[in-house]
Amino acid sequence: MIQLNTLSKLLLCGCFCMVWCLSIKAQTIDSTDTIVLSDPLNRLESNLEEEVNLGFEVGTRRDIVGASSTVKPDDFLKFDTTQWVQDALSGRMTGLQGSSNIRGLGNALIVVDGIPGRDINILNMEEIEEITILKDANVSALYGSMARDGVIVVTTKRGSTKREFNISASTGVRLPIRMPNYLNSAEYMQYFNEARVNDGLGELYSAEQMENHRSGTNPYRYPDVDFYDKANFSPLTPYANVTADFAGGSENTKFYINLGFKSDGSFQSINPENEKGAKRFNVRGNIDFRVNDWIKSSLDVVAIIDKNKGSLSNVYQDGSTFKPNLYSPLIPISSIDFSANPQLRGIVDAAHQYDGFLLGGNQAYSDNVPIANIFAGGYQTNMTRVSQVNNSIDFDLNAITEGLSAKSYVSFDFYNIYNLSVQNKFAVYEPTWNDEGRIVDLVNVKDTDLKDQVENVNTDFFAIRYGFYGLVNYDKKWNEDHGINASLVGFANNTYVRSEKQSAKNSHVALSLNYNYKDRLLANFSGAYVNSVKLAEGHRGKFAPSVGFAYVLSEEPSLKGSSWLNYFKLRSSIGVIYSDLGIQDYFLYDAIYEQNGGGYNWGDTNGSGYYNASTKILRGENTGLDFEKRTDFTLGFESLLFKKFWLEGNVFQSIMGDKVIRASTLYPEYYDSFRPYTNYNKDQYSGFELGVNYYSKAGNSTFDIGARMLYTRSERTKVDEVYQDDYQYRKGTPVDAIWGLESLGLFQVDEFNPDGSLKNGLPTQYGTVRPGDIKYKDQNGDGVVNDQDMVQIGRYGAPWSFGSDITWSYKAFTLFALLTAQVGGDGVLSGDYYRPQGDAKYSEVVKGRWTEATAESATFPRLSSIGSANNFEKTSTYWLYSNDNFRIQRVQLTYDLPSQLISKLKMKDISLFTSVSNLAEFSKNRKIRELQLGYNPLFRYYSFGARMKF
């Protein structure tokens, strides 16, 4: 039975009441009202002239020269109510791979309200005005060295003179998509016996023991412990999400407030008293006010509290190692024979009891008592607190010269993550059983019961970020033909983390110059003079320039007003970004010496004289160590055709050069300890991206589909390397290449001599191999398989990424779906679940192990109780799998209540919705991709809710 919290119950009642009101008014209210949504193409045409916030700058879509993409949540939140920003971005923006990877370069810089480095995960979609991704070096230049991997600019909502009050509320349940499947006790004992026999050892478990565990007649004496049993988890976990925002004001003062609450029930249910799940509360408020005729100011405040209460043990992690036959975590008091041992009565009476059970354990595993720890160990509450304060002052300097303005912006962020815990001591008992299956003795193998009297506090993370930027802007147009927009930015940011000795500092000065001729020819020059404290004095500053050009072909007199070419812009840019993000530490340019790294004796040949300690150099000096360099080129277009198709595309190339490494091939081998860090390696990323939107309307039905495609290819073009064989060189291979051995399947019996050695002509492998072990290809034919035979066997990242959003509306109903796909990426099975060896716990994968009887169909090497370096410790094609997938991310059905009913309720709009997230995946290796080990499983979410505007 689902246990919904009070908030969820109220929400459901409210939604059902609205549906009931609708039903009883069915005879008097016209239910054919159509949805009032803005026409996507009319909106798109107007968006060409609307302002797009680029963080430091604001421009229109038409005037932006560089490659960028923008979405406004208000355009889709009504029919796609996801509240997590990363979920909303995935598959929705051209050039974005996943939710934060632009063109395959890596994790993009997140900018929230002009401040780089803020966490996008603390936002909800209702408080966001727009999201823009900056893809090339030209449009990202104002962010200096931090923009190496592209920029995602998030702008939150602000107040207006229009009064608004909106509520969005949803509740639902989540179901685990896939859980681990481990062998039961009897199976584990059987397969482990087989592993020992394969190693030439005797069986550990007798047939009688295995049958006792298999029969289940006494599961406390012969346990079969499954941590992932349905009884340990809630079949349906409730969750709820509510957000409300308020906006209003006058010409002189405007305000905006966003309140949010999110509750996630605990999936783990062994001890509901401790498993309270997660709760999150957030508030965002801002006020914009006019000081006088030429000064405006704003103040923003954000506070977030995230609380997650649970047990001290992680059942997901412990369940992956706790063997099913180890011991029973619970001992039934009903099985104790008090007549055989009267002293047990006193032990039981003094012990803590749990619904007729004592906590069980084992002398050999007294520290491995996860279930007992959940019941009696106490609890922990993980707290995250975030607070942010921003202040800006805007100066209208038209009195000095027309078009001149300035801005200052100061911000402070505080992050505090800490843990509150109660850590009790408790007794755990190991029972002694007699032949009749009764307990005749109990031994405490752990502690005495003792409650912790205080709540312990441990600060895991504390950080302070403060920053400032100042901006001067000049915007002027002459004779309606010539326009200039120039911006000068000075930026400084400092992040202090308590556990780190060195604060992270970023500062730069940036310039952007834009020229516009008749809204037809556009040019931009942008550059940043960046600074890095990671480099030596005299080398800490460098200027990174970029230029971009655009030609709005549709503004030509011969094409303006065309019925088929409504808008068409060609663009191109080239630029450089100098960055220190790839420099992993400070003072790498310095030489490092070690005292007492060696020495010598003198003054006595017998060694009883004097000893002088030597000083040993560990790293050479290179004060010329420089920034890493991204050189970027983009050529693209965007267009609107026939008032039905929006089409955009770009081809791009980014070269990441002068990467900082400690090169070995530039120096003789004997110079090893003198090697300094230097700029050497170079990687290249190239590809293309394409985005299209199509819209049609017929009667009461509308159809809107967006589709995006990204192809990105990476290549290591310069690498510090020397190998004996050509196939070993990394140069020319993908940056994310997977290197390993090429598997030729499993060894068979006929490939061995009677004495167990490999037949002539077969290369030796890693250690002693036997039938059923993995056989690798000897790439260089030297008769020995070793790491020298590793080749490229795949790549982690998917070169092809696809996304599509489909919206179909009919009268008052809207059906929405978000689809994503990736092609060309690979993964490698790892960890004890897929590659168990030694005495590790066995999962279902071992059922496909090699035996002589299953030699032709085996999907897993022979079992071994002592491990196998040949089989399980080497990356190879045997463990490689394709990550190709097609996913239905979300589907939502929305119903808009009739306008007559809404007006009677004194509201502007009400819509009800139901949705499913993580609906389905189609993939050859879906079972692998959907399984998460060691932490919460992947969930499928079923939601129901309402959106209301007052």
Tab-separated table of C-alpha atoms in Angstrom, residues 207-573:
chain	number	residue	atom	x	y	z
A	207	ALA	CA	25.592	-31.759	-0.890
A	208	GLU	CA	23.761	-31.879	2.436
A	209	GLN	CA	24.686	-28.285	3.248
A	210	MET	CA	23.518	-27.076	-0.133
A	211	GLU	CA	20.243	-28.948	0.205
A	212	ASN	CA	19.646	-27.478	3.664
A	213	HIS	CA	20.015	-23.979	2.255
A	214	ARG	CA	17.962	-24.838	-0.829
A	215	SER	CA	15.031	-26.346	1.056
A	216	GLY	CA	14.358	-23.264	3.183
A	217	THR	CA	13.030	-25.370	6.077
A	218	ASN	CA	15.135	-23.406	8.561
A	219	PRO	CA	16.240	-20.155	6.855
A	220	TYR	CA	17.763	-18.840	10.084
A	221	ARG	CA	20.171	-21.746	10.507
A	222	TYR	CA	20.704	-22.177	6.779
A	223	PRO	CA	20.214	-18.636	5.522
A	224	ASP	CA	19.475	-17.426	2.038
A	225	VAL	CA	19.944	-13.675	2.455
A	226	ASP	CA	18.886	-11.466	-0.424
A	227	PHE	CA	19.428	-7.776	0.282
A	228	TYR	CA	17.467	-6.930	-2.859
A	229	ASP	CA	14.395	-8.872	-1.792
A	230	LYS	CA	11.177	-6.973	-2.440
A	231	ALA	CA	10.458	-7.012	1.296
A	232	ASN	CA	13.432	-4.687	1.880
A	233	PHE	CA	12.191	-2.002	-0.505
A	234	SER	CA	9.037	-0.050	-1.136
A	235	PRO	CA	7.404	-1.321	-4.336
A	236	LEU	CA	6.118	2.181	-5.083
A	237	THR	CA	7.990	5.174	-3.695
A	238	PRO	CA	5.942	8.384	-3.441
A	239	TYR	CA	7.235	11.806	-4.362
A	240	ALA	CA	5.755	15.281	-4.630
A	241	ASN	CA	6.808	18.586	-6.091
A	242	VAL	CA	5.227	22.017	-5.578
A	243	THR	CA	6.401	25.385	-6.862
A	244	ALA	CA	4.775	28.779	-6.619
A	245	ASP	CA	5.947	32.084	-8.003
A	246	PHE	CA	4.772	35.633	-7.576
A	247	ALA	CA	5.662	38.642	-9.680
A	248	GLY	CA	4.544	42.228	-9.910
A	249	GLY	CA	5.446	45.810	-9.289
A	250	SER	CA	5.468	49.215	-10.922
A	251	GLU	CA	7.733	51.096	-13.285
A	252	ASN	CA	9.953	52.007	-10.360
A	253	THR	CA	9.966	48.752	-8.393
A	254	LYS	CA	9.482	45.174	-9.546
A	255	PHE	CA	9.711	41.951	-7.598
A	256	TYR	CA	9.762	38.206	-8.167
A	257	ILE	CA	9.529	35.340	-5.637
A	258	ASN	CA	9.780	31.615	-6.303
A	259	LEU	CA	9.065	29.019	-3.613
A	260	GLY	CA	9.643	25.334	-4.131
A	261	PHE	CA	9.240	22.145	-2.142
A	262	LYS	CA	10.212	18.644	-3.218
A	263	SER	CA	9.800	15.396	-1.316
A	264	ASP	CA	11.153	11.987	-2.277
A	265	GLY	CA	10.181	8.980	-0.205
A	266	SER	CA	12.814	6.427	0.738
A	267	PHE	CA	13.080	3.391	-1.490
A	268	GLN	CA	14.699	1.403	1.312
A	269	SER	CA	12.127	0.206	3.870
A	270	ILE	CA	13.947	-2.130	6.268
A	271	ASN	CA	13.641	0.395	9.077
A	272	PRO	CA	11.005	3.002	8.157
A	273	GLU	CA	11.678	4.924	11.367
A	274	ASN	CA	15.077	5.965	10.043
A	275	GLU	CA	14.375	5.940	6.319
A	276	LYS	CA	12.648	9.277	5.844
A	277	GLY	CA	13.868	10.060	2.337
A	278	ALA	CA	14.805	13.461	0.969
A	279	LYS	CA	13.164	16.850	1.266
A	280	ARG	CA	14.205	20.032	-0.460
A	281	PHE	CA	13.026	23.591	0.077
A	282	ASN	CA	14.111	26.522	-2.042
A	283	VAL	CA	13.282	30.197	-2.185
A	284	ARG	CA	14.438	32.735	-4.755
A	285	GLY	CA	13.576	36.395	-4.528
A	286	ASN	CA	14.687	39.450	-6.418
A	287	ILE	CA	13.758	43.090	-6.560
A	288	ASP	CA	14.569	45.633	-9.241
A	289	PHE	CA	14.234	49.269	-8.283
A	290	ARG	CA	15.002	52.645	-9.738
A	291	VAL	CA	17.251	54.882	-7.630
A	292	ASN	CA	16.891	57.934	-9.861
A	293	ASP	CA	16.575	58.774	-13.527
A	294	TRP	CA	19.946	57.258	-14.440
A	295	ILE	CA	20.618	54.573	-11.813
A	296	LYS	CA	18.809	51.297	-11.326
A	297	SER	CA	19.702	48.519	-8.944
A	298	SER	CA	18.684	44.980	-8.097
A	299	LEU	CA	19.051	42.580	-5.208
A	300	ASP	CA	18.777	38.789	-5.520
A	301	VAL	CA	18.625	36.310	-2.647
A	302	VAL	CA	18.572	32.520	-2.917
A	303	ALA	CA	18.305	29.963	-0.115
A	304	ILE	CA	18.141	26.189	-0.496
A	305	ILE	CA	17.930	23.513	2.178
A	306	ASP	CA	18.257	19.866	1.171
A	307	LYS	CA	17.759	17.167	3.803
A	308	ASN	CA	18.114	13.407	3.399
A	309	LYS	CA	17.653	11.125	6.401
A	310	GLY	CA	18.568	7.433	6.332
A	311	SER	CA	20.340	4.578	8.064
A	312	LEU	CA	24.071	4.356	8.617
A	313	SER	CA	24.419	1.373	6.281
A	314	ASN	CA	23.981	1.505	2.535
A	315	VAL	CA	21.965	-1.581	1.647
A	316	TYR	CA	22.791	-1.118	-2.048
A	317	GLN	CA	26.535	-1.296	-1.443
A	318	ASP	CA	26.436	-3.913	1.304
A	319	GLY	CA	24.115	-6.096	-0.737
A	320	SER	CA	26.712	-6.358	-3.489
A	321	THR	CA	29.259	-8.037	-1.197
A	322	PHE	CA	27.276	-9.848	1.516
A	323	LYS	CA	27.135	-13.527	0.538
A	324	PRO	CA	23.706	-15.141	0.819
A	325	ASN	CA	24.876	-18.048	2.989
A	326	LEU	CA	27.042	-16.039	5.389
A	327	TYR	CA	24.688	-15.835	8.381
A	328	SER	CA	21.144	-14.843	9.191
A	329	PRO	CA	20.855	-11.151	10.177
A	330	LEU	CA	17.880	-11.983	12.411
A	331	ILE	CA	17.479	-14.694	15.046
A	332	PRO	CA	13.919	-15.742	15.966
A	333	ILE	CA	13.391	-15.857	19.710
A	334	SER	CA	10.825	-18.605	19.119
A	335	SER	CA	13.673	-20.908	18.010
A	336	ILE	CA	15.547	-20.617	21.332
A	337	ASP	CA	15.412	-23.676	23.606
A	338	PHE	CA	15.366	-22.051	27.049
A	339	SER	CA	14.945	-25.431	28.752
A	340	ALA	CA	18.279	-26.612	27.393
A	341	ASN	CA	20.051	-23.484	28.580
A	342	PRO	CA	18.144	-21.462	31.243
A	343	GLN	CA	20.793	-18.708	31.136
A	344	LEU	CA	19.510	-17.710	27.691
A	345	ARG	CA	16.375	-16.260	29.303
A	346	GLY	CA	18.416	-13.537	30.997
A	347	ILE	CA	20.332	-12.782	27.790
A	348	VAL	CA	17.149	-12.456	25.769
A	349	ASP	CA	15.354	-10.366	28.373
A	350	ALA	CA	18.285	-7.950	28.544
A	351	ALA	CA	18.668	-7.698	24.786
A	352	HIS	CA	16.875	-5.336	22.423
A	353	GLN	CA	14.222	-7.240	20.516
A	354	TYR	CA	12.882	-6.440	17.091
A	355	ASP	CA	9.418	-7.890	16.462
A	356	GLY	CA	10.366	-11.189	18.093
A	357	PHE	CA	13.925	-11.293	16.744
A	358	LEU	CA	17.441	-10.665	17.999
A	359	LEU	CA	20.151	-9.257	15.782
A	360	GLY	CA	22.280	-12.026	14.306
A	361	GLY	CA	25.930	-12.109	13.371
A	362	ASN	CA	29.057	-14.165	13.105
A	363	GLN	CA	32.308	-14.047	15.073
A	364	ALA	CA	34.381	-13.995	11.893
A	365	TYR	CA	32.325	-11.118	10.454
A	366	SER	CA	31.534	-9.082	13.560
A	367	ASP	CA	32.208	-5.820	11.726
A	368	ASN	CA	30.071	-6.819	8.754
A	369	VAL	CA	26.564	-6.407	10.173
A	370	PRO	CA	24.706	-4.102	7.760
A	371	ILE	CA	21.183	-5.213	8.648
A	372	ALA	CA	21.871	-4.885	12.375
A	373	ASN	CA	23.318	-1.457	11.709
A	374	ILE	CA	20.122	-0.428	9.942
A	375	PHE	CA	17.952	-1.622	12.819
A	376	ALA	CA	20.057	-0.532	15.789
A	377	GLY	CA	23.029	1.516	14.612
A	378	GLY	CA	21.260	4.846	14.514
A	379	TYR	CA	20.715	7.231	11.642
A	380	GLN	CA	22.360	9.923	9.627
A	381	THR	CA	20.955	13.088	8.109
A	382	ASN	CA	22.839	14.613	5.204
A	383	MET	CA	22.219	18.346	5.007
A	384	THR	CA	23.037	20.678	2.138
A	385	ARG	CA	22.589	24.404	2.535
A	386	VAL	CA	23.141	26.894	-0.245
A	387	SER	CA	22.723	30.638	-0.045
A	388	GLN	CA	23.427	33.207	-2.738
A	389	VAL	CA	23.293	36.994	-2.771
A	390	ASN	CA	23.691	39.202	-5.844
A	391	ASN	CA	23.608	42.949	-6.250
A	392	SER	CA	23.780	44.864	-9.490
A	393	ILE	CA	23.811	48.572	-10.233
A	394	ASP	CA	22.982	49.804	-13.722
A	395	PHE	CA	24.035	53.251	-14.886
A	396	ASP	CA	22.385	55.047	-17.787
A	397	LEU	CA	25.148	57.328	-19.055
A	398	ASN	CA	23.292	58.909	-21.946
A	399	ALA	CA	24.020	62.251	-20.350
A	400	ILE	CA	27.668	61.723	-21.236
A	401	THR	CA	27.030	60.337	-24.708
A	402	GLU	CA	24.027	58.695	-26.281
A	403	GLY	CA	24.059	54.882	-26.022
A	404	LEU	CA	26.546	54.678	-23.134
A	405	SER	CA	25.749	52.561	-20.078
A	406	ALA	CA	27.584	50.741	-17.305
A	407	LYS	CA	26.918	47.984	-14.819
A	408	SER	CA	28.473	46.571	-11.679
A	409	TYR	CA	27.630	43.150	-10.294
A	410	VAL	CA	28.704	41.671	-6.965
A	411	SER	CA	27.825	38.148	-5.865
A	412	PHE	CA	28.403	35.862	-2.894
A	413	ASP	CA	27.706	32.121	-2.659
A	414	PHE	CA	27.906	29.916	0.425
A	415	TYR	CA	27.839	26.105	0.251
A	416	ASN	CA	27.717	23.936	3.343
A	417	ILE	CA	27.334	20.154	3.321
A	418	TYR	CA	27.332	18.425	6.685
A	419	ASN	CA	26.251	15.204	8.307
A	420	LEU	CA	24.242	14.742	11.496
A	421	SER	CA	24.403	11.262	12.940
A	422	VAL	CA	23.499	9.176	15.949
A	423	GLN	CA	25.853	6.199	16.224
A	424	ASN	CA	24.632	3.607	18.673
A	425	LYS	CA	26.495	0.589	19.956
A	426	PHE	CA	24.556	-2.646	19.905
A	427	ALA	CA	24.803	-6.347	20.585
A	428	VAL	CA	24.860	-8.953	17.828
A	429	TYR	CA	24.493	-12.640	18.646
A	430	GLU	CA	25.870	-15.774	17.051
A	431	PRO	CA	23.624	-18.780	17.783
A	432	THR	CA	24.553	-22.408	18.379
A	433	TRP	CA	22.055	-24.876	16.959
A	434	ASN	CA	21.372	-28.451	18.083
A	435	ASP	CA	20.398	-31.356	15.863
A	436	GLU	CA	16.689	-30.608	16.325
A	437	GLY	CA	17.094	-27.147	14.876
A	438	ARG	CA	16.833	-25.322	18.193
A	439	ILE	CA	19.154	-22.626	19.517
A	440	VAL	CA	20.978	-23.763	22.645
A	441	ASP	CA	23.497	-20.960	23.062
A	442	LEU	CA	24.009	-17.295	22.164
A	443	VAL	CA	27.319	-15.439	22.060
A	444	ASN	CA	27.508	-11.658	21.735
A	445	VAL	CA	30.094	-11.069	18.997
A	446	LYS	CA	29.984	-7.271	18.949
A	447	ASP	CA	29.165	-4.618	21.597
A	448	THR	CA	26.825	-4.038	24.482
A	449	ASP	CA	23.695	-2.014	23.765
A	450	LEU	CA	24.389	1.685	24.291
A	451	LYS	CA	22.418	4.580	22.828
A	452	ASP	CA	24.338	7.569	21.528
A	453	GLN	CA	23.262	10.553	23.639
A	454	VAL	CA	24.318	13.279	21.214
A	455	GLU	CA	23.845	14.059	17.546
A	456	ASN	CA	27.285	14.092	15.972
A	457	VAL	CA	28.095	16.805	13.451
A	458	ASN	CA	30.625	16.350	10.681
A	459	THR	CA	31.190	18.991	8.028
A	460	ASP	CA	31.913	17.277	4.721
A	461	PHE	CA	32.213	20.359	2.542
A	462	PHE	CA	32.263	24.109	3.023
A	463	ALA	CA	32.937	26.649	0.316
A	464	ILE	CA	32.587	30.368	-0.255
A	465	ARG	CA	32.542	31.938	-3.694
A	466	TYR	CA	32.599	35.656	-4.266
A	467	GLY	CA	32.914	37.536	-7.478
A	468	PHE	CA	32.627	40.850	-9.241
A	469	TYR	CA	32.304	42.077	-12.726
A	470	GLY	CA	32.019	45.520	-14.185
A	471	LEU	CA	30.712	46.255	-17.655
A	472	VAL	CA	30.701	49.325	-19.873
A	473	ASN	CA	28.511	49.223	-22.980
A	474	TYR	CA	28.075	51.540	-25.929
A	475	ASP	CA	25.121	50.955	-28.268
A	476	LYS	CA	24.503	53.368	-31.123
A	477	LYS	CA	22.803	53.344	-34.501
A	478	TRP	CA	23.204	55.904	-37.292
A	479	ASN	CA	20.826	56.600	-40.161
A	480	GLU	CA	19.090	53.241	-39.627
A	481	ASP	CA	21.962	51.698	-41.624
A	482	HIS	CA	24.946	51.461	-39.295
A	483	GLY	CA	24.956	50.137	-35.769
A	484	ILE	CA	27.731	49.626	-33.242
A	485	ASN	CA	27.569	47.777	-29.964
A	486	ALA	CA	30.704	47.595	-27.822
A	487	SER	CA	31.189	46.039	-24.387
A	488	LEU	CA	34.155	46.030	-22.051
A	489	VAL	CA	34.043	43.538	-19.142
A	490	GLY	CA	36.275	43.140	-16.136
A	491	PHE	CA	35.695	39.926	-14.191
A	492	ALA	CA	37.143	38.404	-11.023
A	493	ASN	CA	36.032	35.316	-9.146
A	494	ASN	CA	37.413	33.520	-6.102
A	495	THR	CA	36.284	30.165	-4.670
A	496	TYR	CA	37.527	29.100	-1.258
A	497	VAL	CA	37.073	25.458	-0.242
A	498	ARG	CA	37.910	24.712	3.385
A	499	SER	CA	39.622	21.405	2.630
A	500	GLU	CA	41.923	22.936	-0.004
A	501	LYS	CA	44.950	25.103	0.653
A	502	GLN	CA	44.732	27.108	-2.539
A	503	SER	CA	41.646	29.063	-3.555
A	504	ALA	CA	40.495	28.791	-7.163
A	505	LYS	CA	40.878	32.202	-8.786
A	506	ASN	CA	39.720	33.412	-12.177
A	507	SER	CA	40.065	36.881	-13.604
A	508	HIS	CA	40.083	38.436	-17.028
A	509	VAL	CA	39.271	41.517	-19.046
A	510	ALA	CA	37.187	41.020	-22.179
A	511	LEU	CA	36.074	43.131	-25.122
A	512	SER	CA	33.255	42.677	-27.621
A	513	LEU	CA	32.768	44.900	-30.702
A	514	ASN	CA	29.711	44.427	-32.929
A	515	TYR	CA	28.946	46.125	-36.222
A	516	ASN	CA	25.584	45.968	-38.016
A	517	TYR	CA	24.958	47.212	-41.539
A	518	LYS	CA	21.273	47.454	-42.475
A	519	ASP	CA	20.498	44.347	-40.381
A	520	ARG	CA	22.136	42.489	-43.259
A	521	LEU	CA	25.880	42.403	-42.672
A	522	LEU	CA	27.064	41.626	-39.148
A	523	ALA	CA	30.582	41.533	-37.757
A	524	ASN	CA	31.979	40.863	-34.316
A	525	PHE	CA	35.408	41.063	-32.753
A	526	SER	CA	35.709	39.606	-29.259
A	527	GLY	CA	38.682	38.861	-27.124
A	528	ALA	CA	39.752	38.290	-23.558
A	529	TYR	CA	42.974	38.999	-21.743
A	530	VAL	CA	43.084	36.072	-19.335
A	531	ASN	CA	45.119	35.587	-16.196
A	532	SER	CA	46.192	32.439	-14.344
A	533	VAL	CA	47.904	32.021	-10.979
A	534	LYS	CA	48.898	28.496	-12.066
A	535	LEU	CA	51.623	29.909	-14.304
A	536	ALA	CA	54.907	31.582	-13.474
A	537	GLU	CA	55.307	35.331	-13.108
A	538	GLY	CA	55.707	36.918	-16.516
A	539	HIS	CA	53.594	34.224	-18.198
A	540	ARG	CA	50.306	34.632	-16.377
A	541	GLY	CA	48.514	36.790	-18.923
A	542	LYS	CA	47.575	36.333	-22.572
A	543	PHE	CA	45.116	37.827	-25.060
A	544	ALA	CA	42.742	35.480	-26.915
A	545	PRO	CA	41.069	37.072	-29.984
A	546	SER	CA	38.129	35.930	-32.095
A	547	VAL	CA	36.178	37.278	-35.081
A	548	GLY	CA	32.806	36.411	-36.528
A	549	PHE	CA	30.812	37.438	-39.567
A	550	ALA	CA	27.181	36.929	-40.560
A	551	TYR	CA	25.147	37.720	-43.639
A	552	VAL	CA	21.350	37.884	-43.343
A	553	LEU	CA	20.522	36.945	-46.892
A	554	SER	CA	16.786	37.345	-46.378
A	555	GLU	CA	17.288	41.092	-45.837
A	556	GLU	CA	18.431	41.572	-49.423
A	557	PRO	CA	15.868	43.692	-51.288
A	558	SER	CA	15.353	40.962	-53.857
A	559	LEU	CA	14.434	38.405	-51.163
A	560	LYS	CA	12.825	40.517	-48.472
A	561	GLY	CA	9.164	39.619	-48.183
A	562	SER	CA	9.713	36.296	-49.939
A	563	SER	CA	6.932	33.775	-49.378
A	564	TRP	CA	9.341	30.853	-49.098
A	565	LEU	CA	12.481	32.370	-47.548
A	566	ASN	CA	11.234	34.132	-44.455
A	567	TYR	CA	14.640	34.293	-42.791
A	568	PHE	CA	18.111	33.075	-43.717
A	569	LYS	CA	21.446	33.896	-42.078
A	570	LEU	CA	24.914	32.608	-42.927
A	571	ARG	CA	27.570	32.883	-40.256
A	572	SER	CA	31.211	32.047	-39.684
A	573	SER	CA	33.629	32.562	-36.829
